[in-house]
Short mmCIF file of C-alpha atoms and ligand atoms in Angstrom, two decimals:
data_model
loop_
_atom_site.label_atom_id
_atom_site.label_comp_id
_atom_site.label_asym_id
_atom_site.label_seq_id
_atom_site.Cartn_x
_atom_site.Cartn_y
_atom_site.Cartn_z
CA MET L 1 -37.06 93.38 42.57
CA ALA L 2 -39.80 91.39 40.88
CA THR L 3 -39.68 92.59 37.23
CA THR L 4 -42.81 90.36 36.06
CA LEU L 5 -45.88 92.11 36.13
CA GLU L 6 -49.23 90.38 35.60
CA ASP L 7 -52.97 91.68 34.85
CA ILE L 8 -55.57 92.02 37.15
CA ARG L 9 -58.82 91.54 35.80
CA SER L 10 -62.49 92.75 36.66
CA PRO L 11 -64.45 89.34 37.67
CA PHE L 12 -67.35 91.18 35.99
CA ASP L 13 -66.16 91.40 32.16
CA GLY L 14 -62.52 90.29 32.38
CA SER L 15 -61.37 93.74 31.50
CA VAL L 16 -57.86 94.54 32.83
CA VAL L 17 -58.06 97.23 35.57
CA GLY L 18 -54.44 97.25 36.55
CA GLN L 19 -51.23 95.38 36.87
CA ALA L 20 -49.07 93.98 40.04
CA PRO L 21 -45.65 92.39 40.22
CA VAL L 22 -45.02 88.57 40.55
CA ALA L 23 -42.93 88.18 43.37
CA THR L 24 -40.50 85.35 43.64
CA LEU L 25 -38.62 83.42 46.50
CA ALA L 26 -35.93 86.00 46.19
CA ASP L 27 -38.20 88.78 46.51
CA VAL L 28 -39.60 87.14 49.85
CA ASP L 29 -36.16 87.04 51.21
CA LEU L 30 -35.30 90.76 50.43
CA ALA L 31 -38.57 91.79 51.81
CA ILE L 32 -38.10 90.10 55.07
CA SER L 33 -34.33 91.58 55.18
CA THR L 34 -35.86 94.75 54.52
CA ALA L 35 -38.40 94.47 57.09
CA VAL L 36 -35.58 93.48 59.92
CA ASN L 37 -33.84 96.76 59.37
CA GLY L 38 -37.22 98.46 59.32
CA ALA L 39 -38.32 96.93 62.72
CA ALA L 40 -34.94 97.99 64.11
CA LEU L 41 -35.66 101.60 62.97
CA TRP L 42 -39.30 101.94 63.71
CA ARG L 43 -39.26 100.45 67.25
CA LYS L 44 -37.05 103.24 68.22
CA THR L 45 -39.12 105.67 66.95
CA PRO L 46 -40.93 107.57 69.99
CA ALA L 47 -44.72 106.53 69.74
CA HIS L 48 -45.95 110.35 69.27
CA ILE L 49 -44.13 110.35 65.70
CA ARG L 50 -45.68 107.03 64.96
CA SER L 51 -49.02 108.32 65.69
CA ALA L 52 -48.13 111.52 63.51
CA ILE L 53 -47.44 109.64 60.55
CA LEU L 54 -50.55 107.22 61.05
CA LEU L 55 -52.95 110.22 61.38
CA LYS L 56 -51.54 111.78 57.88
CA ALA L 57 -51.97 108.23 56.40
CA ALA L 58 -55.59 108.33 57.72
CA GLN L 59 -56.13 111.58 55.94
CA LEU L 60 -54.61 110.72 52.89
CA ALA L 61 -56.90 107.26 53.23
CA ASP L 62 -60.23 109.53 53.34
CA GLU L 63 -58.95 112.00 50.71
CA ARG L 64 -58.70 109.00 48.40
CA GLN L 65 -61.74 107.16 49.51
CA GLU L 66 -63.42 107.47 46.13
CA GLU L 67 -60.15 106.39 44.07
CA ILE L 68 -59.78 103.24 46.36
CA ALA L 69 -63.41 102.47 46.40
CA GLN L 70 -63.07 102.29 42.66
CA ILE L 71 -60.23 100.02 42.57
CA ILE L 72 -61.86 97.81 45.35
CA SER L 73 -64.86 97.44 43.11
CA SER L 74 -62.81 96.80 39.90
CA GLU L 75 -60.81 94.10 41.15
CA ASN L 76 -62.96 92.33 43.46
CA GLY L 77 -66.32 92.63 41.74
CA LYS L 78 -68.17 93.76 44.89
CA SER L 79 -70.96 96.41 44.04
CA LEU L 80 -69.70 100.27 44.16
CA ILE L 81 -72.11 100.95 46.94
CA GLU L 82 -70.59 98.05 49.22
CA ALA L 83 -66.98 99.19 48.06
CA ARG L 84 -67.81 103.03 49.01
CA GLY L 85 -68.73 101.63 52.34
CA GLU L 86 -65.46 99.53 52.68
CA ALA L 87 -63.10 102.41 51.77
CA SER L 88 -65.29 104.80 54.06
CA ARG L 89 -63.85 103.09 57.03
CA SER L 90 -59.92 102.70 56.35
CA GLY L 91 -59.21 106.15 57.94
CA GLU L 92 -60.98 105.31 60.87
CA ILE L 93 -59.36 102.16 61.53
CA ILE L 94 -56.16 104.07 60.99
CA ARG L 95 -56.91 106.60 63.47
CA LEU L 96 -58.34 103.97 66.00
CA ALA L 97 -54.64 102.14 65.63
CA ALA L 98 -52.85 105.63 66.03
CA PHE L 99 -54.38 106.09 69.32
CA GLU L 100 -54.27 102.56 70.43
CA GLY L 101 -50.44 102.42 69.51
CA SER L 102 -49.95 105.43 71.97
CA GLN L 103 -51.28 103.41 74.77
CA LEU L 104 -48.78 100.88 75.57
CA TYR L 105 -49.19 100.85 79.38
CA GLY L 106 -47.32 98.08 81.70
CA THR L 107 -48.25 97.70 85.00
CA THR L 108 -46.22 97.52 88.43
CA LEU L 109 -45.76 94.47 90.28
CA PRO L 110 -46.54 94.03 93.98
CA LEU L 111 -43.33 91.83 94.33
CA ASP L 112 -43.57 91.86 98.18
CA ALA L 113 -46.45 90.09 98.19
CA ASN L 114 -44.54 87.26 97.29
CA LYS L 115 -43.45 85.25 100.23
CA GLY L 116 -39.65 86.02 101.22
CA THR L 117 -39.37 89.07 98.97
CA GLY L 118 -38.68 92.77 100.82
CA GLN L 119 -39.60 96.04 99.49
CA GLU L 120 -35.99 96.30 98.14
CA LYS L 121 -37.05 94.90 94.59
CA PHE L 122 -39.39 96.77 91.85
CA GLY L 123 -40.93 95.16 89.14
CA PHE L 124 -43.00 96.30 86.37
CA THR L 125 -43.80 95.30 82.78
CA MET L 126 -43.63 96.93 79.34
CA ARG L 127 -44.90 96.38 76.31
CA GLN L 128 -42.95 96.29 73.05
CA PRO L 129 -43.43 95.54 69.55
CA VAL L 130 -42.58 92.05 68.41
CA GLY L 131 -40.49 92.87 65.30
CA VAL L 132 -41.23 91.97 61.95
CA VAL L 133 -44.83 91.02 61.18
CA VAL L 134 -46.17 88.87 58.14
CA ALA L 135 -49.71 89.58 57.13
CA ILE L 136 -51.52 87.51 54.67
CA SER L 137 -54.99 88.58 53.49
CA PRO L 138 -58.00 87.41 51.51
CA PHE L 139 -59.79 88.94 48.43
CA ASN L 140 -63.08 89.36 50.08
CA TYR L 141 -62.71 92.79 51.99
CA PRO L 142 -59.19 93.67 50.06
CA ALA L 143 -59.07 96.94 52.07
CA LEU L 144 -60.75 96.18 55.76
CA LEU L 145 -58.45 93.03 56.10
CA VAL L 146 -55.37 94.78 54.93
CA LEU L 147 -55.99 97.40 57.17
CA HIS L 148 -57.02 95.53 60.30
CA LYS L 149 -53.34 94.08 60.19
CA ILE L 150 -51.06 96.43 58.80
CA ALA L 151 -52.55 99.73 60.99
CA PRO L 152 -52.12 98.17 64.25
CA ALA L 153 -48.70 96.52 63.45
CA LEU L 154 -47.24 99.55 62.63
CA ALA L 155 -48.97 101.76 65.15
CA VAL L 156 -47.17 100.01 68.05
CA GLY L 157 -43.65 99.83 66.35
CA ASN L 158 -43.40 96.74 64.07
CA SER L 159 -42.45 96.07 60.48
CA VAL L 160 -44.61 94.56 58.23
CA VAL L 161 -44.49 92.36 55.01
CA LEU L 162 -47.85 92.21 53.70
CA LYS L 163 -48.96 89.50 51.02
CA PRO L 164 -52.49 90.65 49.78
CA ALA L 165 -54.56 88.26 47.89
CA ARG L 166 -53.10 87.83 44.06
CA THR L 167 -56.83 88.69 42.69
CA THR L 168 -56.64 92.05 44.93
CA PRO L 169 -53.37 93.40 45.16
CA LEU L 170 -54.13 96.83 43.64
CA THR L 171 -56.29 97.80 46.72
CA ALA L 172 -53.36 97.00 49.14
CA LEU L 173 -50.78 98.70 46.93
CA ALA L 174 -52.93 101.89 47.14
CA LEU L 175 -53.46 101.82 50.58
CA ALA L 176 -49.63 100.87 51.42
CA LYS L 177 -49.37 104.58 49.43
CA CYS L 178 -51.11 106.12 51.95
CA PHE L 179 -48.53 105.33 54.38
CA THR L 180 -45.95 105.90 52.40
CA ASP L 181 -46.96 109.08 51.36
CA ALA L 182 -47.48 110.32 54.81
CA GLY L 183 -43.85 109.80 55.66
CA LEU L 184 -43.39 106.32 56.86
CA PRO L 185 -39.67 105.33 56.55
CA ASP L 186 -38.13 102.91 53.70
CA GLY L 187 -38.42 99.40 55.02
CA VAL L 188 -41.09 99.61 57.47
CA LEU L 189 -43.92 98.33 55.34
CA ASN L 190 -43.13 95.69 52.51
CA VAL L 191 -45.79 94.51 50.18
CA ILE L 192 -45.24 91.49 48.11
CA THR L 193 -47.65 90.72 45.45
CA GLY L 194 -47.98 87.42 43.44
CA SER L 195 -48.93 83.85 44.57
CA GLY L 196 -49.46 82.41 48.14
CA ALA L 197 -49.06 78.89 47.23
CA LEU L 198 -45.60 79.87 46.17
CA LEU L 199 -44.50 82.29 48.52
CA GLY L 200 -46.42 81.39 51.85
CA ASP L 201 -44.27 78.71 53.13
CA ALA L 202 -41.23 80.77 52.92
CA LEU L 203 -42.95 83.82 54.42
CA VAL L 204 -44.54 82.08 57.45
CA SER L 205 -41.66 79.67 58.20
CA ASP L 206 -38.74 82.27 58.24
CA LYS L 207 -37.17 82.54 61.86
CA ARG L 208 -36.82 86.49 61.37
CA VAL L 209 -40.23 86.62 61.48
CA ARG L 210 -41.91 86.91 65.14
CA LYS L 211 -45.66 87.01 64.17
CA VAL L 212 -47.97 85.58 61.26
CA SER L 213 -51.28 87.49 61.03
CA PHE L 214 -53.50 85.46 58.70
CA THR L 215 -57.00 85.77 57.38
CA GLY L 216 -57.94 83.07 54.69
CA SER L 217 -59.32 79.71 54.60
CA THR L 218 -58.99 77.06 57.13
CA ILE L 219 -57.12 74.66 54.70
CA THR L 220 -54.53 77.64 54.34
CA GLY L 221 -54.48 78.41 58.32
CA THR L 222 -53.78 74.82 59.02
CA ARG L 223 -50.76 74.65 56.75
CA ILE L 224 -49.55 77.89 58.21
CA ALA L 225 -50.09 76.64 61.76
CA SER L 226 -47.87 73.28 60.93
CA ILE L 227 -45.03 75.17 59.43
CA ALA L 228 -44.74 78.20 61.11
CA GLY L 229 -42.53 77.32 63.77
CA ILE L 230 -42.13 79.20 67.44
CA LYS L 231 -43.56 82.70 66.41
CA LYS L 232 -46.86 84.25 67.48
CA LEU L 233 -49.83 83.45 65.19
CA SER L 234 -53.35 84.74 64.44
CA LEU L 235 -55.72 82.91 62.34
CA GLU L 236 -58.86 84.06 61.14
CA LEU L 237 -60.51 81.60 59.26
CA GLY L 238 -63.41 80.02 57.67
CA SER L 239 -67.03 79.67 58.92
CA SER L 240 -70.56 78.32 58.80
CA CYS L 241 -72.29 80.84 60.36
CA PRO L 242 -75.90 80.12 62.15
CA VAL L 243 -78.59 82.32 62.61
CA VAL L 244 -81.43 81.07 65.20
CA VAL L 245 -85.11 82.22 64.98
CA LEU L 246 -87.49 81.38 67.70
CA ASP L 247 -91.01 81.49 67.54
CA ASP L 248 -91.26 84.45 70.00
CA ALA L 249 -89.07 86.67 67.57
CA ASP L 250 -90.15 89.56 65.26
CA ILE L 251 -90.35 87.58 62.01
CA GLU L 252 -90.59 90.63 59.76
CA PHE L 253 -87.18 92.12 61.51
CA ALA L 254 -85.39 88.57 61.47
CA ALA L 255 -86.11 88.24 57.97
CA GLU L 256 -85.03 91.65 56.62
CA ALA L 257 -81.93 91.18 58.64
CA ILE L 258 -81.08 87.93 57.00
CA ALA L 259 -81.87 89.03 53.65
CA LEU L 260 -78.98 91.59 54.07
CA GLY L 261 -76.61 89.13 56.11
CA GLY L 262 -76.71 86.07 53.69
CA TYR L 263 -75.76 88.13 50.35
CA ILE L 264 -73.43 90.86 50.91
CA ASN L 265 -70.37 90.86 48.93
CA ALA L 266 -72.08 87.93 47.31
CA GLY L 267 -72.19 85.90 50.54
CA GLN L 268 -68.42 86.07 50.13
CA VAL L 269 -67.72 87.10 54.15
CA CYS L 270 -66.67 84.92 56.94
CA ILE L 271 -69.44 86.34 59.01
CA SER L 272 -72.32 85.65 56.27
CA VAL L 273 -75.44 84.26 57.33
CA GLN L 274 -75.08 80.65 55.80
CA ARG L 275 -77.53 78.40 58.12
CA VAL L 276 -80.98 79.73 59.49
CA ILE L 277 -82.27 77.36 62.20
CA VAL L 278 -86.09 78.09 62.61
CA GLN L 279 -88.35 76.94 65.20
CA GLU L 280 -90.60 74.91 63.12
CA ASN L 281 -93.89 76.24 64.22
CA VAL L 282 -93.00 79.93 62.48
CA MET L 283 -91.31 78.09 59.37
CA ALA L 284 -93.87 79.18 57.16
CA ASP L 285 -94.24 82.74 58.15
CA PHE L 286 -90.34 82.86 58.23
CA LEU L 287 -90.18 81.88 54.66
CA ALA L 288 -92.96 83.86 53.38
CA ALA L 289 -91.22 87.14 54.86
CA LEU L 290 -87.91 86.27 53.72
CA GLN L 291 -88.47 85.22 50.14
CA PRO L 292 -89.72 88.75 48.58
CA LYS L 293 -86.88 90.42 50.15
CA VAL L 294 -84.18 88.00 48.83
CA GLU L 295 -85.94 87.99 45.30
CA ALA L 296 -85.58 91.95 45.40
CA ILE L 297 -81.96 92.00 45.82
CA LYS L 298 -80.70 93.39 42.56
CA ILE L 299 -77.37 92.05 41.08
CA GLY L 300 -75.49 92.77 38.28
CA ASP L 301 -72.58 95.06 37.09
CA PRO L 302 -70.80 96.02 40.03
CA LYS L 303 -70.38 99.84 38.68
CA ALA L 304 -73.83 99.99 37.64
CA GLU L 305 -76.32 102.43 39.39
CA GLY L 306 -78.66 100.38 41.50
CA THR L 307 -76.66 97.26 41.83
CA LYS L 308 -76.78 96.22 45.50
CA VAL L 309 -74.76 92.92 44.84
CA GLY L 310 -71.88 92.52 42.49
CA THR L 311 -69.98 89.39 41.53
CA LEU L 312 -68.24 86.36 42.91
CA ILE L 313 -64.39 86.70 42.62
CA SER L 314 -64.16 84.37 39.65
CA GLU L 315 -65.91 81.95 37.38
CA VAL L 316 -64.48 78.96 39.22
CA GLU L 317 -65.63 80.15 42.15
CA ALA L 318 -69.16 80.74 41.07
CA LYS L 319 -69.02 77.33 39.45
CA ARG L 320 -68.00 75.78 42.70
CA VAL L 321 -71.11 77.70 44.43
CA GLU L 322 -73.76 76.63 41.72
CA ALA L 323 -72.34 72.96 42.36
CA CYS L 324 -72.90 73.40 46.15
CA ILE L 325 -76.54 74.29 45.54
CA ALA L 326 -77.11 71.62 43.25
CA GLN L 327 -75.59 68.92 45.54
CA ALA L 328 -77.61 70.74 48.49
CA VAL L 329 -80.84 69.97 46.22
CA LYS L 330 -79.46 66.20 45.59
CA ASP L 331 -79.13 65.93 49.59
CA GLY L 332 -82.94 66.59 50.06
CA GLY L 333 -82.91 70.43 50.34
CA LYS L 334 -85.68 72.24 48.48
CA LEU L 335 -84.82 75.25 46.27
CA ILE L 336 -86.85 78.26 47.34
CA THR L 337 -85.36 80.86 44.99
CA GLY L 338 -82.25 81.71 42.88
CA GLY L 339 -79.19 79.71 42.29
CA GLU L 340 -79.10 80.51 38.73
CA ARG L 341 -75.47 81.45 37.43
CA SER L 342 -74.45 83.91 34.53
CA GLY L 343 -70.68 83.83 34.37
CA THR L 344 -69.53 85.35 37.71
CA LEU L 345 -72.76 86.25 39.24
CA ILE L 346 -75.27 84.06 40.93
CA LYS L 347 -78.84 85.00 41.97
CA PRO L 348 -79.44 85.04 45.80
CA ALA L 349 -80.53 81.49 46.87
CA ILE L 350 -82.81 80.21 49.49
CA ILE L 351 -82.70 76.44 49.90
CA GLY L 352 -85.23 74.94 52.73
CA SER L 353 -85.64 72.04 54.15
CA VAL L 354 -81.84 71.42 54.78
CA ASP L 355 -80.79 68.36 56.68
CA PRO L 356 -78.33 70.11 59.09
CA ARG L 357 -75.94 67.12 58.47
CA ALA L 358 -75.92 68.39 54.64
CA ALA L 359 -72.63 69.85 53.22
CA ILE L 360 -74.51 73.03 52.60
CA ALA L 361 -74.89 73.27 56.18
CA GLN L 362 -71.65 71.84 57.36
CA ASP L 363 -69.21 73.12 55.00
CA GLU L 364 -68.19 76.86 54.27
CA LEU L 365 -70.26 77.93 51.33
CA PHE L 366 -68.83 81.45 50.70
CA GLY L 367 -71.50 82.48 48.22
CA PRO L 368 -74.94 83.92 47.97
CA ALA L 369 -77.32 81.25 49.21
CA ILE L 370 -78.81 80.46 52.97
CA ALA L 371 -79.57 76.86 53.98
CA VAL L 372 -82.54 76.68 56.20
CA SER L 373 -83.31 73.74 58.70
CA SER L 374 -85.82 73.68 61.26
CA ALA L 375 -85.81 73.12 65.30
CA THR L 376 -88.03 71.36 67.46
CA SER L 377 -87.22 73.68 70.45
CA ALA L 378 -85.05 76.33 71.67
CA ALA L 379 -82.70 73.69 73.20
CA HIS L 380 -82.42 71.94 70.05
CA ALA L 381 -81.78 75.22 67.98
CA ILE L 382 -78.45 75.85 70.43
CA GLU L 383 -77.60 72.19 69.47
CA LEU L 384 -78.12 72.53 65.84
CA ALA L 385 -75.90 75.86 65.90
CA ASN L 386 -73.20 74.31 67.64
CA SER L 387 -73.25 71.28 65.24
CA THR L 388 -70.52 72.14 62.41
CA ALA L 389 -66.59 72.24 62.98
CA TYR L 390 -66.77 76.05 62.85
CA GLY L 391 -67.26 78.86 65.45
CA LEU L 392 -67.07 82.43 64.36
CA GLY L 393 -70.25 84.29 64.40
CA ALA L 394 -73.76 83.63 65.22
CA GLY L 395 -77.29 85.56 65.54
CA VAL L 396 -80.11 84.61 67.33
CA PHE L 397 -83.62 86.40 67.24
CA THR L 398 -85.44 86.19 70.24
CA LYS L 399 -87.85 88.39 72.59
CA ASN L 400 -86.84 85.96 75.41
CA ILE L 401 -83.99 87.28 77.66
CA ASP L 402 -83.44 84.30 79.43
CA PHE L 403 -82.72 82.32 76.04
CA ALA L 404 -80.92 85.25 74.74
CA LEU L 405 -78.38 84.84 77.64
CA GLN L 406 -78.28 81.15 77.23
CA SER L 407 -77.59 81.55 73.59
CA ALA L 408 -74.82 84.29 74.41
CA ARG L 409 -73.25 81.56 76.98
CA GLU L 410 -73.91 78.02 74.89
CA ILE L 411 -73.19 79.37 71.18
CA GLU L 412 -69.76 78.04 70.36
CA ALA L 413 -68.64 81.16 68.49
CA GLY L 414 -66.28 83.95 68.99
CA ILE L 415 -69.07 86.43 68.46
CA VAL L 416 -72.93 86.37 69.04
CA HIS L 417 -75.22 88.72 68.20
CA ILE L 418 -78.86 89.14 70.09
CA ASN L 419 -81.32 90.09 67.65
CA TRP L 420 -78.97 90.74 64.52
CA THR L 421 -77.24 88.49 62.19
CA PRO L 422 -73.24 87.80 62.29
CA LEU L 423 -72.76 90.28 59.65
CA TRP L 424 -71.94 93.22 61.74
CA ARG L 425 -68.76 94.71 62.86
CA ALA L 426 -67.59 97.57 64.80
CA ASP L 427 -63.71 97.89 64.00
CA LEU L 428 -63.02 98.56 67.62
CA MET L 429 -64.70 95.47 69.03
CA PRO L 430 -62.54 91.84 69.31
CA TYR L 431 -63.55 89.79 66.69
CA GLY L 432 -62.30 86.44 65.92
CA GLY L 433 -63.40 82.75 65.86
CA LEU L 434 -63.65 79.26 68.01
CA LYS L 435 -62.87 75.71 66.75
CA GLU L 436 -61.84 75.38 63.08
CA SER L 437 -62.65 79.38 62.73
CA GLY L 438 -59.34 80.16 64.22
CA ILE L 439 -57.22 81.28 66.85
CA GLY L 440 -56.37 84.99 68.14
CA LYS L 441 -58.53 88.25 67.89
CA GLU L 442 -58.38 91.25 65.78
CA GLY L 443 -60.32 94.42 66.14
CA VAL L 444 -57.90 97.15 66.92
CA ARG L 445 -57.11 97.15 70.58
CA SER L 446 -57.32 93.36 70.53
CA THR L 447 -54.58 93.48 67.53
CA VAL L 448 -52.30 95.57 69.38
CA GLU L 449 -52.15 93.21 72.40
CA GLU L 450 -51.45 90.27 69.67
CA MET L 451 -48.64 92.23 67.94
CA THR L 452 -46.86 93.21 71.21
CA GLU L 453 -44.89 91.37 73.68
CA VAL L 454 -44.95 91.66 77.30
CA LYS L 455 -41.75 91.78 79.09
CA THR L 456 -41.22 91.74 82.99
CA VAL L 457 -38.46 93.71 84.34
CA ILE L 458 -37.26 93.26 87.74
CA MET L 459 -34.78 95.75 89.79
CA HIS L 460 -32.88 94.16 92.57
CA GLY L 461 -32.19 97.01 95.04
CA LYS L 462 -30.38 96.27 98.49
CA SER L 463 -32.56 96.37 101.67
CA HIS L 464 -31.66 98.94 104.08
P1 NAP B 501 -57.01 81.69 51.04
O1 NAP B 501 -57.17 81.17 49.36
O2 NAP B 501 -56.65 80.82 52.24
O3 NAP B 501 -56.08 82.74 50.63
C1 NAP B 501 -55.89 83.85 51.72
C2 NAP B 501 -54.45 84.52 51.51
O4 NAP B 501 -53.54 83.36 51.97
C3 NAP B 501 -54.25 84.80 49.96
O5 NAP B 501 -53.44 85.89 50.20
C4 NAP B 501 -53.58 83.51 49.31
O6 NAP B 501 -52.70 84.01 48.49
C5 NAP B 501 -52.66 83.19 50.59
N1 NAP B 501 -52.34 82.00 50.47
C6 NAP B 501 -52.61 80.91 49.73
N2 NAP B 501 -51.62 79.50 49.96
C7 NAP B 501 -50.82 80.18 50.86
C8 NAP B 501 -50.02 79.29 51.66
N3 NAP B 501 -49.58 78.10 51.43
N4 NAP B 501 -49.42 80.02 52.53
C9 NAP B 501 -49.52 81.02 53.12
N5 NAP B 501 -50.61 81.97 52.19
C10 NAP B 501 -51.19 81.36 51.38
O7 NAP B 501 -58.62 82.30 51.03
P2 NAP B 501 -59.32 83.25 50.30
O8 NAP B 501 -60.02 82.36 49.37
O9 NAP B 501 -58.42 84.40 49.71
O10 NAP B 501 -60.56 84.00 51.33
C11 NAP B 501 -61.72 83.26 51.77
C12 NAP B 501 -61.46 82.47 53.11
O11 NAP B 501 -61.20 83.63 53.91
C13 NAP B 501 -62.74 81.89 53.41
O12 NAP B 501 -62.61 80.82 54.11
C14 NAP B 501 -63.34 83.05 54.60
O13 NAP B 501 -64.01 82.52 55.68
C15 NAP B 501 -61.78 83.63 55.34
N6 NAP B 501 -62.18 84.60 55.83
C16 NAP B 501 -61.98 84.93 57.48
C17 NAP B 501 -61.92 85.86 57.70
C18 NAP B 501 -62.04 85.94 59.17
O14 NAP B 501 -61.74 87.14 60.18
N7 NAP B 501 -62.16 84.89 60.02
C19 NAP B 501 -62.46 86.93 57.30
C20 NAP B 501 -62.25 86.99 55.84
C21 NAP B 501 -62.24 86.04 55.04
P3 NAP B 501 -53.40 83.81 46.89
O15 NAP B 501 -54.43 84.61 46.86
O16 NAP B 501 -52.18 84.26 46.21
O17 NAP B 501 -53.61 82.47 46.70
#
């Protein structure tokens, strides 16, 4: 229905890389009405047929991997190396969803264990699709974060209205085409592109929608939670992920991992390393190991051979990150390396001597810099790790099994990595944050649970 198209531009050089429709509120209404019909049709479609269509979509995603990687890199600005890595996971996520969607088991209920109930009654549970799912995704992983919502939603028999980020709609449209080309019936997957600020309230508050699955900033997630009304909600939000390096850790190995985990996708990852908390007696060794690794990261034209890390999503964002780094220095931090901006590119930065209460540690940066602070002891390190409003991912480098287990228990994060950074994800694992990092879990099996309802059925027979 939307007739206006807008240009989608490369964050690297501003060139037009495609066009997408600019949806209106009338389009939201139409998309939801269409999805209501789609949900009615799709929930009655046997699971083996749904699964076959998903498996075909997975095959198409595999075949179109390079095309999808080029689109991701063009509209998002990440390097082709990273975009290819992202696109290569598409088929696998869809296949995982096809499998999990065929496993909607229920349980039988031992009702006669309930005092006063005999064996004449029989109870069981069944898992059913919720109906219409609204999926809203951010720009930073335009393929993965779309697929982690739509593939499980479709696999279990829901219809979807997908609103991708305004800056990265082309990847979402290319992925949606894999499903429709695979034979997904009309009305089951509906993509609307345009402004989240304009369309968001109507999408999330509509009573015909039974589930909102949102990934994005904590500020937008807070608004959605306040107006969504009575429906299921999954909110994957912001973070300031800590990594603890204890004095018994393999310092070289930790520095290697942190030089990856703080800068991939120009730090625009919810599980990016933002804070590094180092036991003070190994601080000098750690910084000496880290600095050359960070300085060796090649940034530049996302499509150029050899570029490891590309641009930020826009110049506005790059200027915001530049200002945060400058503020960190004003707040007493020491800029050890990087931080220079050229258009949408920022040189990977390390800021040392950071006061853990400073904004660079407390607020989400979403840029290519890490803030290094020192801890006096292992217990102090855990206290600092827990000192922000967020709780998505955390990492701990230590050879001490007792401290590893204590960290796993006491660090307030949805995902804790021992001897790696938070920047690691298997698509099958439960994934989601605590505190202001959100509610609910993604990861295909978890999403299947969150996108289905458990119904309890009791059959009342006569006693003999
Ligand atoms: P964002 O500004 O919150 O946008 C995310 C999505 O929400 C976009 O599609 C956006 O549309 C839409 N939106 C904007 N206003 C809305 C509203 N009022 N109602 C409903 N939807 C609305 O986030 P972003 O800048 O794209 O992404 C970065 C954030 O995502 C970071 O905070 C990051 O930590 C978080 N993130 C979290 C996870 C996780 O798993 N926890 C994963 C990835 C990213 P427009 O693009 O049109 O504005």
